[in-house]
XYZ file of C-alpha atoms in Angstrom:
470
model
C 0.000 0.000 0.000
C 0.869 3.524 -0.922
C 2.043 5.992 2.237
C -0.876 8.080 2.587
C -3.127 6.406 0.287
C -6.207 3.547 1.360
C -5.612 1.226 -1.487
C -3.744 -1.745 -2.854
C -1.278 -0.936 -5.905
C -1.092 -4.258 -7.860
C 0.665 -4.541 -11.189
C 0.881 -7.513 -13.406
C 3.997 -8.971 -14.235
C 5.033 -12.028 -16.871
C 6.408 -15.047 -16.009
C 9.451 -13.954 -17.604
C 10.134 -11.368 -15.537
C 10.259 -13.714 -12.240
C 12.034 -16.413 -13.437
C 15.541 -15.237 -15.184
C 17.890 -17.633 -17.324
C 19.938 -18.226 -14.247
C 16.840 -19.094 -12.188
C 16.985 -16.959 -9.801
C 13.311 -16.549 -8.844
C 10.974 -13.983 -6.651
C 7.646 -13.644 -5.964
C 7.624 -11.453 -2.832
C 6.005 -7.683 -3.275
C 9.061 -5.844 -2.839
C 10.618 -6.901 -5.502
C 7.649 -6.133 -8.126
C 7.310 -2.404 -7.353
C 6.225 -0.415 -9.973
C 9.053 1.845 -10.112
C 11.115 -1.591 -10.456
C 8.935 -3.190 -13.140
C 9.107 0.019 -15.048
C 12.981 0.233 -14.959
C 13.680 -3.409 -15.898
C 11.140 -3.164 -19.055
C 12.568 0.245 -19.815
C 16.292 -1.318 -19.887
C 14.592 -4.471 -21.686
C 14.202 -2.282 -24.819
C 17.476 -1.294 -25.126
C 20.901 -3.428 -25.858
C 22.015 -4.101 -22.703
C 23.626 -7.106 -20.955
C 23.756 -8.995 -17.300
C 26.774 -7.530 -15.276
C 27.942 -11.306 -15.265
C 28.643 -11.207 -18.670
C 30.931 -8.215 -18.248
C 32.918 -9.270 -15.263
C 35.587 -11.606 -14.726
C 35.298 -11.793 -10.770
C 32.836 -10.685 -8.408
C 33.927 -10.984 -4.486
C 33.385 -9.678 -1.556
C 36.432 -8.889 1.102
C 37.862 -10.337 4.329
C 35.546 -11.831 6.817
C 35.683 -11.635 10.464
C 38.330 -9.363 13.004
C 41.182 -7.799 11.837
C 44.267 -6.891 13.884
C 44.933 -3.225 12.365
C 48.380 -1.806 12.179
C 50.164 1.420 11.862
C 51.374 0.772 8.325
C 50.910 -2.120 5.849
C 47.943 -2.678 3.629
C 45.446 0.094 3.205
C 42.454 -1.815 4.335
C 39.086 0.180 2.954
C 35.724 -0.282 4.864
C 32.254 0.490 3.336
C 32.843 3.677 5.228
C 35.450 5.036 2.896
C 33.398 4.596 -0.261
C 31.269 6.914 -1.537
C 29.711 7.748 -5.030
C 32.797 8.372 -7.164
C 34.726 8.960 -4.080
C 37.618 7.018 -1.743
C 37.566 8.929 1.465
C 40.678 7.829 3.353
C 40.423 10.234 6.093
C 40.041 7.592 8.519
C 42.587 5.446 7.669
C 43.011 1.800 8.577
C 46.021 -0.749 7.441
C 46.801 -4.483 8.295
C 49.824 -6.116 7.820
C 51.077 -7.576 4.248
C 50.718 -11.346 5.917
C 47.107 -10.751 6.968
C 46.172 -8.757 3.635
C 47.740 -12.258 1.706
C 45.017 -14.459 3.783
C 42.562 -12.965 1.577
C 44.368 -12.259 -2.161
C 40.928 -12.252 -4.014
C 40.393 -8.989 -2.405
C 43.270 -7.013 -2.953
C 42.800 -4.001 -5.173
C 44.031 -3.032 -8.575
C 43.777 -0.389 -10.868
C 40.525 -0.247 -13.002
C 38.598 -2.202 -10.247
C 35.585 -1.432 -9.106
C 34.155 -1.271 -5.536
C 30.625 -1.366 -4.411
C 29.142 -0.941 -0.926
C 26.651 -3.280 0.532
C 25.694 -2.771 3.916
C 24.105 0.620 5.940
C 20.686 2.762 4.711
C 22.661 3.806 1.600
C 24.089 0.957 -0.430
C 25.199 0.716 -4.168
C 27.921 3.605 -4.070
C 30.174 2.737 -6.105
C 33.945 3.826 -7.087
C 37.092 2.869 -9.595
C 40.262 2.851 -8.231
C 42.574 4.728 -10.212
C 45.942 4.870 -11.505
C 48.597 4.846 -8.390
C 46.409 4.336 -5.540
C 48.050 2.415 -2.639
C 48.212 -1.508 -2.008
C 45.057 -1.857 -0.823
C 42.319 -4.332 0.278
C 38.591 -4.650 1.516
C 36.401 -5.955 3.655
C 33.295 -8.024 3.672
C 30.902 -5.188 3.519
C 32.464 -4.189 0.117
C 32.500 -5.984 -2.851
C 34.975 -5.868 -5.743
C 33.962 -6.474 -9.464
C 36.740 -6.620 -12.111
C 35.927 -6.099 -15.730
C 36.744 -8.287 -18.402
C 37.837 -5.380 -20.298
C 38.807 -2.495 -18.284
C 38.074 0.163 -20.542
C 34.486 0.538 -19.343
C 35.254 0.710 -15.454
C 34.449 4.140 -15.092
C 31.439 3.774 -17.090
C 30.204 0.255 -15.203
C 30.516 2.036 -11.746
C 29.218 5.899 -12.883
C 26.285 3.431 -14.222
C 25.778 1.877 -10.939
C 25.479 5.937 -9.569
C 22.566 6.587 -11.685
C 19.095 6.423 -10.892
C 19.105 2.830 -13.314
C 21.756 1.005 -11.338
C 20.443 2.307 -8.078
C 16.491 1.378 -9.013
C 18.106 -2.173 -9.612
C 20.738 -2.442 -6.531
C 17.819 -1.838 -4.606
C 15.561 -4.167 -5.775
C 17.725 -6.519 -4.911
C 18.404 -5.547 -1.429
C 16.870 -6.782 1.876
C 15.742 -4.177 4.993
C 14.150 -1.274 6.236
C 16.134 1.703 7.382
C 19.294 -0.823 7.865
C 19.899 -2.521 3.830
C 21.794 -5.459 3.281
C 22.590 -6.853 -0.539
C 23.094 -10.057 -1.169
C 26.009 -9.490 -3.756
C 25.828 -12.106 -6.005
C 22.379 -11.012 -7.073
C 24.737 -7.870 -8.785
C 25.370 -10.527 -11.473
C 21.669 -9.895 -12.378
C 22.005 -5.845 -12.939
C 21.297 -4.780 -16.857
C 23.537 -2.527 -18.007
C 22.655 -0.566 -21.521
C 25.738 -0.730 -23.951
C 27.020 2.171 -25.275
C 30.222 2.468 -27.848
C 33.767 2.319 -26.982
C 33.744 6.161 -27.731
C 31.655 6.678 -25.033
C 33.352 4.382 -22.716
C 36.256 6.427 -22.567
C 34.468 9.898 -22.696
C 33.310 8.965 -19.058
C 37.393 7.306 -18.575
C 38.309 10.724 -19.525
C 36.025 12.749 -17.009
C 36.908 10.370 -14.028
C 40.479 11.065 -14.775
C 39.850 14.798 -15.177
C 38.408 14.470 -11.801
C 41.223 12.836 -9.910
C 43.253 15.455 -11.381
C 41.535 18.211 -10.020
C 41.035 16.136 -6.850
C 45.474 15.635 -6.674
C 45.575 19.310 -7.237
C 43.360 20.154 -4.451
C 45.082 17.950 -2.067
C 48.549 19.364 -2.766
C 47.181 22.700 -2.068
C 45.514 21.994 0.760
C 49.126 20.055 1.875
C 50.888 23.261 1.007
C 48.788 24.976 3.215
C 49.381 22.764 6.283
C 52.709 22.979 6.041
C 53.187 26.509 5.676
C 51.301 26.904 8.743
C 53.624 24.523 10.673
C 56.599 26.348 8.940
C 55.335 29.464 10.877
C 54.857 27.768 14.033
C 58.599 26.167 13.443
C 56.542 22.841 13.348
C 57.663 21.812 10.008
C 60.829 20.178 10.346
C 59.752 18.843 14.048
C 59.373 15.486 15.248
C 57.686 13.875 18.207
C 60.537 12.714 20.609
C 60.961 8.864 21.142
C 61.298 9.030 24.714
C 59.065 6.447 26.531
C 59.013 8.232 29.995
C 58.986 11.621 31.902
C 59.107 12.268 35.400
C 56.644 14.944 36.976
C 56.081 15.812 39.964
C 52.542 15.430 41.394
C 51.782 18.841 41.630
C 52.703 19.606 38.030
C 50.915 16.407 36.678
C 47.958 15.125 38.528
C 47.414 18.173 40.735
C 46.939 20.082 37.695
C 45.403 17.851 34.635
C 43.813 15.027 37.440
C 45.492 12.522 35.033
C 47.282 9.526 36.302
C 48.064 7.535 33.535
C 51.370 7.419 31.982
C 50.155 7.925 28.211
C 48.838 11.616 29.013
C 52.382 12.603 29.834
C 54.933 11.835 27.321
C 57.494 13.507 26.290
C 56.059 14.521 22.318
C 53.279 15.951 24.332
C 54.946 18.462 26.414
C 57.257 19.568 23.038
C 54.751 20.513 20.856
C 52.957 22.312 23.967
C 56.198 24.334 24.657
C 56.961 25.350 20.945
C 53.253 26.954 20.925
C 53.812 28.435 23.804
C 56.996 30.371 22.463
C 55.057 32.573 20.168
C 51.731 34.330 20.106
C 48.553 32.067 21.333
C 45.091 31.549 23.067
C 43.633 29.014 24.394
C 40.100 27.722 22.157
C 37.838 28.276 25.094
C 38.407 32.105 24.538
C 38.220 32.224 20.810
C 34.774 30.196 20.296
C 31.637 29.711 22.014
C 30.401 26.499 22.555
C 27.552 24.265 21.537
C 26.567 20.829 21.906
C 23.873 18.933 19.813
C 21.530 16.198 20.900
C 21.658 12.675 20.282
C 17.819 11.136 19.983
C 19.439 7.156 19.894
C 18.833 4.734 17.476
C 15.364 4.269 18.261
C 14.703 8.037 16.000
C 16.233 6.986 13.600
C 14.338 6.873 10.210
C 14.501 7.222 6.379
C 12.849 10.539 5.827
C 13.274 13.761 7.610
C 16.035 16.075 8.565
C 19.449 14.472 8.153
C 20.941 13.794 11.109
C 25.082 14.174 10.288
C 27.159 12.057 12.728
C 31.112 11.913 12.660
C 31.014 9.289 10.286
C 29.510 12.158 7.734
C 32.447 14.637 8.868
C 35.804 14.871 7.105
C 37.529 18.166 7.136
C 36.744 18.623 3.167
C 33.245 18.571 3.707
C 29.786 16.951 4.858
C 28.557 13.735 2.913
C 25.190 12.607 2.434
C 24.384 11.035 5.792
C 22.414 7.602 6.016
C 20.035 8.558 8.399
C 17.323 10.942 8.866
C 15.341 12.000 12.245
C 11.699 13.168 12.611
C 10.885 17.037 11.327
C 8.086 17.519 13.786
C 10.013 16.228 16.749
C 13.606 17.732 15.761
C 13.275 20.956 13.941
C 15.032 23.385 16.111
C 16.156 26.163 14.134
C 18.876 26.523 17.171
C 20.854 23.562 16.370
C 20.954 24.044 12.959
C 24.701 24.779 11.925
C 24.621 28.248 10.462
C 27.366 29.412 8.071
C 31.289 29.858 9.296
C 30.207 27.147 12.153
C 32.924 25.075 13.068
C 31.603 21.083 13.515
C 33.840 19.654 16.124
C 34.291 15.466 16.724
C 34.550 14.611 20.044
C 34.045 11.050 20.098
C 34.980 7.858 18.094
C 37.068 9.964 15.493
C 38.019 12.683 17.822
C 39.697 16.252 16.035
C 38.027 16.230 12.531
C 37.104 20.092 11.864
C 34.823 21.400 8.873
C 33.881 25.075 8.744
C 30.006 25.155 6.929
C 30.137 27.017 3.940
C 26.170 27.912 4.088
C 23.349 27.849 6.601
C 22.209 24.050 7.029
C 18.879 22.431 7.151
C 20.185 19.322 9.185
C 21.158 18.200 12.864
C 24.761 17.142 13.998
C 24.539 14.183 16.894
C 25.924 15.038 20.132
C 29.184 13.862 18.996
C 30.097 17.030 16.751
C 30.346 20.159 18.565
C 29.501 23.718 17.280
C 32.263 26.280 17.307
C 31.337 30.006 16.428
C 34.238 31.908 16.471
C 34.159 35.344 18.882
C 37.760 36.987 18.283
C 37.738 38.971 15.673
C 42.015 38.129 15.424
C 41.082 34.862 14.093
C 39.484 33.574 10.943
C 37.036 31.102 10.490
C 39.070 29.539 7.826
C 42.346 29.457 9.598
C 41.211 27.900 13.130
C 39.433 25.171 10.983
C 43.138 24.694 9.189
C 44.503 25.042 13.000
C 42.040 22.381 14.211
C 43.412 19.514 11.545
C 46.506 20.357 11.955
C 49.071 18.614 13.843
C 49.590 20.485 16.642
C 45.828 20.195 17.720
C 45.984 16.358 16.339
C 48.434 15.815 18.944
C 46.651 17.642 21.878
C 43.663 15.538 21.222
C 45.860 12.406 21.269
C 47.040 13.696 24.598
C 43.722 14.276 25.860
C 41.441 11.425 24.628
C 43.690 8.568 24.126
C 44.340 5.392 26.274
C 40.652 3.933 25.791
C 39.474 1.932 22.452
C 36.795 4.510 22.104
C 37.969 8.225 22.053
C 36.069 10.558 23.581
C 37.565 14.386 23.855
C 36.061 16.185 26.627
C 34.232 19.857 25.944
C 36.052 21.282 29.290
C 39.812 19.625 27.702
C 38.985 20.726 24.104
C 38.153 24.730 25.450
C 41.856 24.200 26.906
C 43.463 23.518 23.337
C 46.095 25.897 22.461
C 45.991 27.943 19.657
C 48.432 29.884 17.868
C 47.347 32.972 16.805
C 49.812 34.814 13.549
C 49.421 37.807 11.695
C 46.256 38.745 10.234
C 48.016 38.736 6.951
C 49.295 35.595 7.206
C 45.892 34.115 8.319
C 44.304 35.488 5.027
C 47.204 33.730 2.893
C 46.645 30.553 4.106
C 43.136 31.141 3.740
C 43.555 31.821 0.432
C 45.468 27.992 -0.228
C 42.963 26.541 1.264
C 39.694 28.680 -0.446
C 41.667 27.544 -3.620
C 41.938 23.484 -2.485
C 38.084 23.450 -1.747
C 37.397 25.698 -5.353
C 39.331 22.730 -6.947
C 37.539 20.098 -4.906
C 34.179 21.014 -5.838
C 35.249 21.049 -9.338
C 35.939 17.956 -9.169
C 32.597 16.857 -7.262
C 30.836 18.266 -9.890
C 32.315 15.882 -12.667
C 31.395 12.959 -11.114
C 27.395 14.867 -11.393
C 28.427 15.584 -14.812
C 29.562 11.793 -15.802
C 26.443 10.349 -13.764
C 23.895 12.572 -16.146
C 25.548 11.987 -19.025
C 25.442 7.934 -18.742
C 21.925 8.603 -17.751
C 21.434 10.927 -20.969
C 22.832 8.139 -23.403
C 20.108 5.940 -21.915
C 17.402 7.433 -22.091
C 17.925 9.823 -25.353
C 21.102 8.695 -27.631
C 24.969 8.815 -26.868
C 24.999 12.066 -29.306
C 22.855 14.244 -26.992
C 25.167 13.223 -24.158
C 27.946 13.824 -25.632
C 26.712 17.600 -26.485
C 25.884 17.533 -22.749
C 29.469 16.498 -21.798
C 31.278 19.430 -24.141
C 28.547 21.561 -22.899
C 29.599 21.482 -19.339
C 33.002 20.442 -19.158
């Protein structure tokens, strides 16, 4: 039944369409929603083949624990993949023996990753030229083309409304989805020339570019601002123990274990302290969100941005929505120049909004609005990821398996405050970084559109789309 309607929808379907030439066979309601039936006959009338017929190997990644490590194999998590996108903020490597347990699912270039698991599944990604060894786990799958010169157009097809209508179809679940992955083998795909193929190669590559450039500037940024600080050329001492006194350790922090005072921390402390700096508690006011549990937790509504939606480039779509009538308080809406804080889990990861939001951060992201006028919204959010204020937060929340960065210990965070000049250079790098990075977000729009374009009108009319806005 229809949401908001008092009647049955019923549609009629042929035999032909439940039973495929692999037998796999449904006759549940789910799976013979309209908007599914009128995909799969709408791809039926074009040439198209079964994703099994264009892939040589379709697996899934490494089951159970893993022991991570500090260095090793990158090891990627249905976390770090987004439409068109590899976010490695949060990092994770095992070792080269543990990697080698599972070889089917190390990563190459050309291959193509898929998440399968959480309320948004299907996104899908190619790995490009010179990405790190690398490997997966269960929750992803990997799908390697028999001919590699329509990667970028098998997983920008997977994007679009036609490979999402299908994905879904074949997933199980309500606000929490779950694919069964081999059913991918079953996906129609509508075939398009070689031409095409690697028009859409072309933009993905166009978009790493940009998305290289963007890094290096926003690199070049960082370490300018540690050059300033004399941070650049610094590293963390190696000595395992200091000796304190108890007034100058416990009596002051109310810390007694041995982690909070090592050496690295006190250095990086005492070369802020050598030049011109505040402490965070009188640069920004303060403001925590809510956190309504899992039991809010819906499809529809306001999106509800937790830290696993937080990277210091930028918000992504979150998974999960919260009531409007319940939640809609204009005051915890994050307004433009807001800082979003983490706290806990993946403690230290700043983003400044660019715009006025209609969405609520959990309880986990705090709001910063900056109050001294010597500081720039731009450069405290370049302060917060930096190093310096990486470390602190090390100092502060680490020694349990889940971090959590206290509001009283983050106001105590020291800051160092340069030139007004200076602030509006690096500003500048880092204006110029996000300029690039949105160009290269909106290729991935532009290569999504244009795949959908050659389906639904001709591969000319894309193409004029593609020249049009490229």
């Amino acid at each position: 039944m229809l949401k908001g309607q008092n009647r049955i929808e019923a549609i009629e379907v042929k035999l032909s369409e439940v039973k495929t030439d692999n037998q796999f066979f449904r006759v549940d309601g789910e799976f013979f929603q309209k908007d599914f039936i009128d995909v799969n006959r709408f791809l039926s009338s074009k040439k198209y083949d079964y994703v099994k017929n264009l892939i040589s190997l379709l697996t899934d990644g490494k089951h159970g624990g893993v022991d991570f490590t500090n260095e090793g194999v990158l090891f990627l998590r249905n976390t770090n993949v987004k439409a068109g996108v590899i976010d490695l903020n949060d990092r994770r490597y095992i070792s080269h023996e543990e990697s080698a347990e599972t070889l089917r699912a190390e990563l190459t270039e050309g291959d193509i990753l898929l998440t399968t698991i959480g309320s948004i599944i299907g996104e899908s990604v190619v790995i490009p030229k010179g990405f790190p060894k690398a490997t997966i786990n269960q929750n992803l799958v990997k799908l390697v083309p028999k001919n590699k010169i329509y990667s970028e157009y098998l997983s920008t097809f997977f994007n679009s409304k036609y490979g999402v209508n299908q994905i879904y179809r074949f997933a199980a679940g309500n606000i929490w989805l779950l694919l069964n992955y081999p059913n991918l083998r079953e996906v129609k795909v509508p075939l398009q020339s070689d031409t095409f193929y690697l028009e859409i190669k072309r933009i993905i590559n166009k978009r790493y570019e940009l998305l290289n450039n963007a890094d290096d500037k926003f690199k070049s940024a960082q370490e300018n601002l540690l050059s300033y600080i004399n941070l650049l050329d610094w590293y963390p001492s190696q000595e395992g123990k200091s000796i304190k006194s108890f007034s100058k350790s416990f009596g002051i922090s109310g810390r007694l274990d041995a982690e909070y005072y090592q050496p690295k921390f006190d250095e990086i402390v005492d070369i802020i302290k050598k030049i011109e700096h505040k402490i965070l508690g009188d640069i920004a006011n303060f403001k925590k969100s809510i956190e309504p549990g899992s039991d809010a937790y819906q499809t529809e509504g306001i999106p509800f941005i937790r830290v696993s939606d937080i990277s210091k480039f930028g918000l992504s779509e979150p998974e999960i929505h919260i009531d409007r009538e319940i939640y809609n308080d204009e005051t915890l809406k994050p307004k433009k120049d807001t800082i979003l804080l983490s706290k806990d889990g993946s403690v230290g990861i700043a983003y400044k909004v660019e715009k006025d939001l209609d969405v609520i951060t959990s309880s986990a992201l705090l709001h910063l609005t900056i109050t001294d006028k010597e500081v720039l919204p731009d450069y405290l959010t370049l302060v917060l990821n930096s190093k310096l204020t990486q470390m602190q937060a090390e100092r502060d929340a680490g020694g349990s398996i889940i971090q959590h960065w206290r509001p009283d210990e983050i106001k105590q965070v020291l800051i160092p405050i340069l030139s007004m000049d200076t602030q509006k250079e690096l500003v500048k790098q880092i204006q110029q970084s996000f300029k690039l990075r949105q160009e290269s977000s909106k290729l991935i729009d532009i290569a999504k559109q244009a795949v959908e374009i050659a389906i639904e009108q001709d591969e000319q009319t894309a193409m004029k789309f593609i020249k049009d806005n490229t």
